[in-house]
């Protein structure tokens, strides 16, 4: 474990009213340039400085005129995040705790896979979805994160990786918060990291996970994005899902599956269902069979997730043997299924755990 407080605040004295430059999508920057009477190509240069050279100030954008830099710094500031703590696990997983300008705490995780480095981004401060097993819901949502605060999570981690010439290659919006409860900001954030002149992280390397906010699944389907969609299911029937995930009372399984059917057909894409195995709650052979019956009609994968224990909730994880039993039933029923590898279990890797500890310490 490494304790490494590093301030990322470029100009802490700067006005809080300025917009962060990381809030601006490429197209928004172009519109802004036009409104200034500038040529659009200047935005190419600015984006290059931001996302390829990854500078920390407008002064470093040395091929821009003094006036241009002044105009930028009059309207925009840099990152709104301060890195409070970084933990590194034995398997290379790194956990980052950030503080926003208004003092809120949020966390991001970087996981190392053989195919690249994946960053798990938080989308809200706290969460209102209230899932019974999740650490994030222990504090209610206090606000949505701005696009810039999501971009800044990835940029801070990319800058850490720059030291060893590595890059963030994948993004999962699976940190604290419900991305489909902060739709517009999440989409703008993804536009920037996905943009060729931004961090150029490929759409197929980006996954958004939702607990099942049905109207937004339709909106997402109609957007025909190339990003991957994951849906947190965790139960094969309404009775059990109602008891684990309050969202199911607003959008029960029939409605959720209708939206998913629309998404897969409209986009001709498979989606992933996440299913946490909770010992004695949703992991019986009967549950697995019921899950197979529910999912058979759909073009999907199931990702079985080992539960990361959260002290306050009292749910227990399953052992390898029990996980395999559940897996085997799904396989036999011809459902495409994988078991997610655990990452960083020695560093409070479950969503929201590091943040909760820090809040409890009263250092918020
Ligand atoms: N709100 C979104 C994204 C954030 S949670 C969603 O619900 O999908 C990302 C995933 O982690 C979800 O599948 C969630 O159910 C799961 N998760 C939450 N707490 C967990 C824990 N303690 N252990 C394992 N997975 C957990």
Tab-separated table of C-alpha atoms and ligand atoms in Angstrom:
chain	number	residue	atom	x	y	z
A	1	UNK	CA	0.000	0.000	0.000
A	2	UNK	CA	1.307	3.409	-0.916
A	3	UNK	CA	0.202	6.658	0.628
A	4	UNK	CA	0.960	9.370	-1.791
A	5	UNK	CA	-0.952	12.612	-1.464
A	6	UNK	CA	-0.347	14.690	-4.566
A	7	UNK	CA	-2.169	17.906	-5.286
A	8	UNK	CA	-3.481	18.117	-8.799
A	9	UNK	CA	-5.048	21.507	-8.305
A	10	UNK	CA	-3.439	23.702	-10.891
A	11	UNK	CA	-4.563	27.036	-9.512
A	12	UNK	CA	-6.342	26.502	-6.207
A	13	UNK	CA	-6.880	30.223	-5.942
A	14	UNK	CA	-8.793	30.362	-9.210
A	15	UNK	CA	-12.447	31.251	-9.251
A	16	UNK	CA	-14.798	28.315	-8.778
A	17	UNK	CA	-17.136	29.857	-11.318
A	18	UNK	CA	-14.904	29.070	-14.271
A	19	UNK	CA	-15.773	26.041	-16.303
A	20	UNK	CA	-13.251	23.246	-16.438
A	21	UNK	CA	-11.664	22.832	-19.869
A	22	UNK	CA	-12.314	19.080	-19.420
A	23	UNK	CA	-16.047	19.827	-19.531
A	24	UNK	CA	-15.792	20.813	-23.177
A	25	UNK	CA	-16.365	18.168	-25.823
A	26	UNK	CA	-14.503	18.663	-29.089
A	27	UNK	CA	-17.641	19.949	-30.799
A	28	UNK	CA	-18.409	22.335	-27.945
A	29	UNK	CA	-14.840	23.653	-28.151
A	30	UNK	CA	-15.251	24.188	-31.887
A	31	UNK	CA	-18.478	26.136	-31.336
A	32	UNK	CA	-16.730	28.175	-28.685
A	33	UNK	CA	-13.820	28.896	-31.076
A	34	UNK	CA	-16.248	30.046	-33.766
A	35	UNK	CA	-17.989	32.314	-31.258
A	36	UNK	CA	-14.605	33.920	-30.638
A	37	UNK	CA	-14.046	34.396	-34.363
A	38	UNK	CA	-11.250	31.816	-34.355
A	39	UNK	CA	-10.510	29.119	-36.889
A	40	UNK	CA	-11.735	25.688	-35.834
A	41	UNK	CA	-8.311	24.095	-36.330
A	42	UNK	CA	-7.061	25.806	-33.196
A	43	UNK	CA	-9.159	23.346	-31.254
A	44	UNK	CA	-7.055	20.539	-32.746
A	45	UNK	CA	-4.004	22.172	-31.236
A	46	UNK	CA	-5.687	22.748	-27.887
A	47	UNK	CA	-7.002	19.188	-27.722
A	48	UNK	CA	-3.530	17.909	-28.595
A	49	UNK	CA	-2.067	19.808	-25.684
A	50	UNK	CA	-4.793	18.608	-23.351
A	51	UNK	CA	-5.025	14.952	-24.264
A	52	UNK	CA	-1.822	14.000	-26.115
A	53	UNK	CA	0.803	16.162	-24.400
A	54	UNK	CA	-1.355	16.184	-21.275
A	55	UNK	CA	-0.174	19.546	-20.007
A	56	UNK	CA	-1.439	20.980	-16.711
A	57	UNK	CA	-1.758	24.637	-17.678
A	58	UNK	CA	-2.591	26.935	-20.582
A	59	UNK	CA	0.883	28.520	-20.309
A	60	UNK	CA	2.405	25.258	-21.494
A	61	UNK	CA	0.488	25.431	-24.804
A	62	UNK	CA	3.471	27.109	-26.383
A	63	UNK	CA	2.387	27.066	-30.030
A	64	UNK	CA	-0.655	29.185	-29.181
A	65	UNK	CA	-0.430	32.965	-29.158
A	66	UNK	CA	-0.394	34.798	-25.848
A	67	UNK	CA	-3.868	36.202	-26.611
A	68	UNK	CA	-5.273	32.743	-27.267
A	69	UNK	CA	-3.861	31.414	-23.997
A	70	UNK	CA	-5.230	34.448	-22.184
A	71	UNK	CA	-8.698	33.965	-23.714
A	72	UNK	CA	-8.637	30.325	-22.633
A	73	UNK	CA	-7.532	31.028	-19.081
A	74	UNK	CA	-10.094	33.796	-18.704
A	75	UNK	CA	-12.911	31.344	-19.322
A	76	UNK	CA	-11.588	27.977	-18.293
A	77	UNK	CA	-9.625	26.322	-15.549
A	78	UNK	CA	-7.948	22.946	-15.442
A	79	UNK	CA	-8.727	19.863	-13.410
A	80	UNK	CA	-11.267	20.130	-10.610
A	81	UNK	CA	-9.831	17.122	-8.727
A	82	UNK	CA	-7.226	16.707	-6.028
A	83	UNK	CA	-5.671	13.276	-5.528
A	84	UNK	CA	-5.968	12.482	-1.819
A	85	UNK	CA	-4.638	8.943	-1.722
A	86	UNK	CA	-3.477	6.137	-3.921
A	87	UNK	CA	-3.348	2.458	-2.931
A	88	UNK	CA	-1.601	-0.203	-4.974
A	89	UNK	CA	-2.547	-3.868	-4.594
A	90	UNK	CA	-0.278	-6.865	-5.129
A	91	UNK	CA	-1.935	-7.660	-8.467
A	92	UNK	CA	-1.292	-4.139	-9.801
A	93	UNK	CA	-4.801	-2.803	-9.121
A	94	UNK	CA	-4.629	0.803	-8.041
A	95	UNK	CA	-7.278	2.641	-6.163
A	96	UNK	CA	-7.466	6.441	-6.246
A	97	UNK	CA	-9.336	8.677	-3.821
A	98	UNK	CA	-10.048	12.176	-5.119
A	99	UNK	CA	-11.475	15.326	-3.596
A	100	UNK	CA	-13.583	17.690	-5.684
A	101	UNK	CA	-13.510	21.477	-5.473
A	102	UNK	CA	-16.506	21.459	-3.144
A	103	UNK	CA	-14.892	18.903	-0.833
A	104	UNK	CA	-16.718	15.754	-1.976
A	105	UNK	CA	-14.772	12.481	-2.074
A	106	UNK	CA	-14.852	10.080	-4.982
A	107	UNK	CA	-12.883	7.074	-6.043
A	108	UNK	CA	-11.633	5.395	-9.192
A	109	UNK	CA	-9.929	2.048	-9.689
A	110	UNK	CA	-7.407	0.980	-12.307
A	111	UNK	CA	-7.238	-2.726	-13.045
A	112	UNK	CA	-4.477	-4.439	-15.003
A	113	UNK	CA	-5.595	-7.076	-17.510
A	114	UNK	CA	-3.562	-8.941	-20.102
A	115	UNK	CA	-5.401	-6.891	-22.750
A	116	UNK	CA	-4.662	-3.504	-21.140
A	117	UNK	CA	-5.391	-1.118	-18.287
A	118	UNK	CA	-9.018	-0.538	-17.411
A	119	UNK	CA	-10.241	2.404	-15.338
A	120	UNK	CA	-13.440	2.144	-13.314
A	121	UNK	CA	-14.941	5.642	-13.156
A	122	UNK	CA	-17.391	7.057	-10.593
A	123	UNK	CA	-20.337	8.967	-12.048
A	124	UNK	CA	-21.973	10.511	-8.947
A	125	UNK	CA	-21.096	11.579	-5.401
A	126	UNK	CA	-22.862	8.817	-3.455
A	127	UNK	CA	-25.768	6.922	-5.026
A	128	UNK	CA	-29.543	6.906	-4.625
A	129	UNK	CA	-30.225	3.446	-6.014
A	130	UNK	CA	-29.977	1.809	-2.578
A	131	UNK	CA	-28.914	-1.706	-3.664
A	132	UNK	CA	-28.894	-3.834	-0.505
A	133	UNK	CA	-25.366	-5.241	-0.996
A	134	UNK	CA	-23.495	-2.179	-2.254
A	135	UNK	CA	-21.170	0.152	-0.326
A	136	UNK	CA	-21.899	3.112	-2.599
A	137	UNK	CA	-25.467	3.463	-1.424
A	138	UNK	CA	-24.365	3.873	2.194
A	139	UNK	CA	-24.231	7.583	1.437
A	140	UNK	CA	-27.069	9.114	-0.573
A	141	UNK	CA	-26.268	10.919	-3.775
A	142	UNK	CA	-25.282	14.487	-2.977
A	143	UNK	CA	-24.857	15.449	-6.618
A	144	UNK	CA	-24.026	14.309	-10.119
A	145	UNK	CA	-20.419	14.488	-11.237
A	146	UNK	CA	-19.692	16.898	-14.042
A	147	UNK	CA	-18.205	15.534	-17.270
A	148	UNK	CA	-14.940	17.255	-16.317
A	149	UNK	CA	-14.808	15.393	-13.009
A	150	UNK	CA	-15.080	12.095	-14.852
A	151	UNK	CA	-12.539	13.125	-17.509
A	152	UNK	CA	-10.231	14.280	-14.689
A	153	UNK	CA	-10.371	10.842	-13.012
A	154	UNK	CA	-9.088	9.254	-16.205
A	155	UNK	CA	-6.550	12.016	-16.877
A	156	UNK	CA	-5.065	11.775	-13.376
A	157	UNK	CA	-4.630	8.028	-13.793
A	158	UNK	CA	-3.282	8.397	-17.331
A	159	UNK	CA	-0.705	10.859	-16.008
A	160	UNK	CA	0.381	8.298	-13.421
A	161	UNK	CA	0.721	5.711	-16.182
A	162	UNK	CA	2.698	8.135	-18.357
A	163	UNK	CA	5.597	7.633	-15.937
A	164	UNK	CA	5.964	4.071	-17.218
A	165	UNK	CA	4.828	4.773	-20.801
A	166	UNK	CA	1.561	2.921	-20.392
A	167	UNK	CA	-1.942	3.967	-21.285
A	168	UNK	CA	-5.507	3.667	-20.129
A	169	UNK	CA	-6.970	1.405	-22.801
A	170	UNK	CA	-10.404	0.591	-21.352
A	171	UNK	CA	-13.062	2.393	-19.349
A	172	UNK	CA	-15.900	0.960	-17.299
A	173	UNK	CA	-18.462	3.304	-15.793
A	174	UNK	CA	-18.952	1.034	-12.780
A	175	UNK	CA	-17.721	3.127	-9.874
A	176	UNK	CA	-19.945	4.905	-7.376
A	177	UNK	CA	-23.179	6.196	-8.865
A	178	UNK	CA	-25.756	5.283	-11.482
A	179	UNK	CA	-24.562	6.543	-14.883
A	180	UNK	CA	-28.085	6.538	-16.330
A	181	UNK	CA	-29.123	8.880	-13.489
A	182	UNK	CA	-26.516	11.353	-14.849
A	183	UNK	CA	-26.965	10.623	-18.518
A	184	UNK	CA	-25.910	13.796	-20.289
A	185	UNK	CA	-22.710	14.353	-18.315
A	186	UNK	CA	-21.681	10.711	-18.679
A	187	UNK	CA	-22.256	10.852	-22.435
A	188	UNK	CA	-20.217	14.045	-22.771
A	189	UNK	CA	-17.418	12.517	-20.713
A	190	UNK	CA	-17.377	9.458	-22.971
A	191	UNK	CA	-17.355	11.633	-26.087
A	192	UNK	CA	-14.151	13.284	-24.899
A	193	UNK	CA	-12.244	10.166	-23.878
A	194	UNK	CA	-13.446	8.367	-27.007
A	195	UNK	CA	-12.611	11.192	-29.441
A	196	UNK	CA	-9.631	10.565	-31.748
A	197	UNK	CA	-8.143	13.849	-30.664
A	198	UNK	CA	-9.042	13.178	-27.031
A	199	UNK	CA	-7.738	10.069	-25.266
A	200	UNK	CA	-8.828	7.955	-28.265
A	201	UNK	CA	-10.122	5.075	-26.142
A	202	UNK	CA	-12.103	2.909	-28.566
A	203	UNK	CA	-15.893	2.629	-28.170
A	204	UNK	CA	-15.645	-1.131	-27.914
A	205	UNK	CA	-13.288	-0.643	-24.982
A	206	UNK	CA	-15.852	1.396	-23.071
A	207	UNK	CA	-18.610	-0.160	-20.934
A	208	UNK	CA	-21.487	1.545	-19.144
A	209	UNK	CA	-23.172	-0.363	-16.360
A	210	UNK	CA	-26.727	0.403	-15.231
A	211	UNK	CA	-28.908	-1.043	-12.493
A	212	UNK	CA	-31.799	-0.849	-14.969
A	213	UNK	CA	-33.078	2.688	-15.487
A	214	UNK	CA	-35.452	1.652	-18.254
A	215	UNK	CA	-36.212	4.996	-19.999
A	216	UNK	CA	-32.488	5.657	-20.352
A	217	UNK	CA	-31.882	2.208	-21.827
A	218	UNK	CA	-34.305	3.204	-24.619
A	219	UNK	CA	-32.554	6.549	-25.038
A	220	UNK	CA	-29.173	4.829	-25.150
A	221	UNK	CA	-30.491	2.297	-27.682
A	222	UNK	CA	-31.768	5.116	-29.904
A	223	UNK	CA	-28.346	6.807	-29.763
A	224	UNK	CA	-26.778	3.786	-31.529
A	225	UNK	CA	-23.557	4.167	-29.578
A	226	UNK	CA	-20.825	1.622	-30.047
A	227	UNK	CA	-20.106	1.493	-26.313
A	228	UNK	CA	-20.842	-1.761	-24.471
A	229	UNK	CA	-23.844	-1.922	-22.185
A	230	UNK	CA	-23.896	-3.954	-18.976
A	231	UNK	CA	-26.990	-4.424	-16.823
A	232	UNK	CA	-26.803	-5.337	-13.137
A	233	UNK	CA	-29.349	-8.114	-12.739
A	234	UNK	CA	-28.387	-10.048	-9.576
A	235	UNK	CA	-31.690	-11.942	-9.386
A	236	UNK	CA	-33.759	-14.135	-11.729
A	237	UNK	CA	-37.212	-13.021	-10.529
A	238	UNK	CA	-39.024	-9.920	-9.271
A	239	UNK	CA	-39.467	-11.192	-5.722
A	240	UNK	CA	-35.742	-11.559	-5.133
A	241	UNK	CA	-34.755	-8.555	-7.230
A	242	UNK	CA	-37.246	-6.341	-5.351
A	243	UNK	CA	-35.512	-7.302	-2.115
A	244	UNK	CA	-32.003	-6.541	-3.428
A	245	UNK	CA	-32.514	-3.613	-5.796
A	246	UNK	CA	-35.188	-0.933	-5.148
A	247	UNK	CA	-35.015	0.115	-8.839
A	248	UNK	CA	-36.867	-3.117	-9.606
A	249	UNK	CA	-39.978	-1.712	-7.957
A	250	UNK	CA	-39.983	1.168	-10.425
A	251	UNK	CA	-38.942	-0.955	-13.428
A	252	UNK	CA	-39.692	-4.645	-12.865
A	253	UNK	CA	-38.059	-7.418	-14.883
A	254	UNK	CA	-40.761	-7.523	-17.589
A	255	UNK	CA	-40.119	-3.862	-18.425
A	256	UNK	CA	-36.365	-4.208	-18.112
A	257	UNK	CA	-36.257	-7.184	-20.469
A	258	UNK	CA	-38.476	-5.386	-22.992
A	259	UNK	CA	-36.024	-2.469	-23.036
A	260	UNK	CA	-33.112	-4.868	-23.396
A	261	UNK	CA	-34.800	-6.644	-26.277
A	262	UNK	CA	-35.250	-3.269	-27.971
A	263	UNK	CA	-31.590	-2.369	-27.363
A	264	UNK	CA	-30.154	-5.633	-28.717
A	265	UNK	CA	-32.375	-5.560	-31.816
A	266	UNK	CA	-31.976	-1.855	-32.527
A	267	UNK	CA	-28.193	-2.054	-32.184
A	268	UNK	CA	-27.604	-5.624	-33.258
A	269	UNK	CA	-25.394	-6.014	-30.214
A	270	UNK	CA	-24.961	-8.387	-27.332
A	271	UNK	CA	-25.081	-7.067	-23.838
A	272	UNK	CA	-23.709	-8.277	-20.537
A	273	UNK	CA	-25.723	-9.105	-17.451
A	274	UNK	CA	-23.848	-8.787	-14.185
A	275	UNK	CA	-24.828	-11.221	-11.466
A	276	UNK	CA	-23.194	-11.034	-8.030
A	277	UNK	CA	-23.227	-14.399	-6.284
A	278	UNK	CA	-24.520	-13.855	-2.743
A	279	UNK	CA	-24.237	-16.933	-0.581
A	280	UNK	CA	-27.615	-18.405	0.350
A	281	UNK	CA	-29.469	-15.539	-1.338
A	282	UNK	CA	-29.345	-15.909	-5.142
A	283	UNK	CA	-26.918	-18.761	-5.837
A	284	UNK	CA	-28.983	-21.966	-5.724
A	285	UNK	CA	-29.199	-24.384	-8.629
A	286	UNK	CA	-32.872	-23.392	-8.917
A	287	UNK	CA	-31.834	-19.704	-9.202
A	288	UNK	CA	-29.384	-20.614	-11.972
A	289	UNK	CA	-32.066	-22.540	-13.876
A	290	UNK	CA	-34.545	-19.691	-13.485
A	291	UNK	CA	-31.887	-17.255	-14.715
A	292	UNK	CA	-31.239	-19.413	-17.763
A	293	UNK	CA	-34.966	-19.484	-18.573
A	294	UNK	CA	-35.174	-15.702	-18.207
A	295	UNK	CA	-32.171	-14.977	-20.419
A	296	UNK	CA	-32.465	-17.658	-23.093
A	297	UNK	CA	-34.365	-15.433	-25.565
A	298	UNK	CA	-31.759	-12.657	-25.437
A	299	UNK	CA	-28.459	-12.049	-27.153
A	300	UNK	CA	-26.342	-11.771	-24.025
A	301	UNK	CA	-23.486	-12.852	-21.773
A	302	UNK	CA	-23.662	-13.397	-18.041
A	303	UNK	CA	-20.761	-12.171	-15.933
A	304	UNK	CA	-20.782	-13.818	-12.500
A	305	UNK	CA	-19.230	-11.456	-9.962
A	306	UNK	CA	-17.546	-12.561	-6.751
A	307	UNK	CA	-19.049	-10.503	-3.916
A	308	UNK	CA	-16.730	-8.066	-2.207
A	309	UNK	CA	-17.924	-8.089	1.396
A	310	UNK	CA	-19.209	-4.803	2.781
A	311	UNK	CA	-19.167	-4.874	6.617
A	312	UNK	CA	-22.476	-3.007	7.010
A	313	UNK	CA	-24.554	-5.334	4.824
A	314	UNK	CA	-24.008	-8.862	6.125
A	315	UNK	CA	-24.057	-10.652	2.747
A	316	UNK	CA	-21.482	-13.394	2.237
A	317	UNK	CA	-19.519	-14.305	-0.891
A	318	UNK	CA	-19.569	-17.831	-2.318
A	319	UNK	CA	-16.491	-20.019	-2.580
A	320	UNK	CA	-14.981	-21.151	-5.880
A	321	UNK	CA	-16.779	-24.492	-5.806
A	322	UNK	CA	-20.202	-22.895	-5.348
A	323	UNK	CA	-19.487	-20.364	-8.063
A	324	UNK	CA	-18.551	-23.207	-10.423
A	325	UNK	CA	-21.800	-25.030	-9.608
A	326	UNK	CA	-23.828	-21.995	-10.669
A	327	UNK	CA	-21.613	-21.497	-13.715
A	328	UNK	CA	-22.015	-25.123	-14.803
A	329	UNK	CA	-25.816	-24.907	-14.729
A	330	UNK	CA	-25.774	-21.840	-16.992
A	331	UNK	CA	-23.241	-23.489	-19.342
A	332	UNK	CA	-25.375	-26.597	-19.554
A	333	UNK	CA	-28.353	-24.379	-20.391
A	334	UNK	CA	-26.273	-22.853	-23.210
A	335	UNK	CA	-25.997	-19.389	-21.694
A	336	UNK	CA	-22.689	-17.621	-22.458
A	337	UNK	CA	-21.146	-17.139	-19.025
A	338	UNK	CA	-17.865	-16.039	-17.431
A	339	UNK	CA	-16.717	-15.613	-13.827
A	340	UNK	CA	-15.126	-12.251	-13.150
A	341	UNK	CA	-11.619	-12.380	-11.739
A	342	UNK	CA	-11.224	-10.599	-8.434
A	343	UNK	CA	-9.027	-7.524	-8.414
A	344	UNK	CA	-7.291	-5.753	-5.573
A	345	UNK	CA	-9.051	-7.641	-2.797
A	346	UNK	CA	-6.320	-6.508	-0.388
A	347	UNK	CA	-7.197	-2.806	-0.885
A	348	UNK	CA	-10.929	-2.284	-0.228
A	349	UNK	CA	-11.711	-2.721	-3.903
A	350	UNK	CA	-15.510	-2.902	-3.623
A	351	UNK	CA	-17.217	0.166	-5.027
A	352	UNK	CA	-17.284	2.970	-2.524
A	353	UNK	CA	-15.362	1.270	0.293
A	354	UNK	CA	-12.336	3.550	0.344
A	355	UNK	CA	-14.546	6.607	0.178
A	356	UNK	CA	-16.747	5.414	3.047
A	357	UNK	CA	-13.692	4.775	5.224
A	358	UNK	CA	-12.402	8.266	4.577
A	359	UNK	CA	-15.795	9.838	5.317
A	360	UNK	CA	-16.071	7.833	8.559
A	361	UNK	CA	-12.663	9.101	9.603
A	362	UNK	CA	-14.374	12.480	9.599
A	363	UNK	CA	-11.917	14.023	7.204
A	364	UNK	CA	-14.492	15.061	4.606
B	1	LIG	N1	-25.023	1.801	-10.787
B	1	LIG	C1	-24.428	0.995	-11.814
B	1	LIG	C2	-22.914	1.062	-11.867
B	1	LIG	C3	-22.157	1.023	-10.576
B	1	LIG	S1	-22.080	-0.532	-9.699
B	1	LIG	C4	-24.914	-0.429	-11.705
B	1	LIG	O1	-25.638	-0.743	-10.769
B	1	LIG	O2	-24.619	-1.219	-12.586
B	1	LIG	C5	-21.132	-1.590	-10.723
B	1	LIG	C6	-21.360	-3.062	-10.443
B	1	LIG	O3	-20.787	-3.467	-9.198
B	1	LIG	C7	-22.825	-3.413	-10.367
B	1	LIG	O4	-23.073	-4.625	-11.027
B	1	LIG	C8	-23.014	-3.566	-8.868
B	1	LIG	O5	-24.153	-4.302	-8.586
B	1	LIG	C9	-21.720	-4.229	-8.468
B	1	LIG	N2	-21.402	-4.170	-7.039
B	1	LIG	C10	-21.830	-3.295	-6.121
B	1	LIG	N3	-21.357	-3.602	-4.905
B	1	LIG	C11	-20.606	-4.709	-5.046
B	1	LIG	C12	-19.846	-5.523	-4.149
B	1	LIG	N4	-19.763	-5.225	-2.863
B	1	LIG	N5	-19.188	-6.593	-4.661
B	1	LIG	C13	-19.264	-6.882	-5.973
B	1	LIG	N6	-19.945	-6.150	-6.869
B	1	LIG	C14	-20.623	-5.085	-6.420
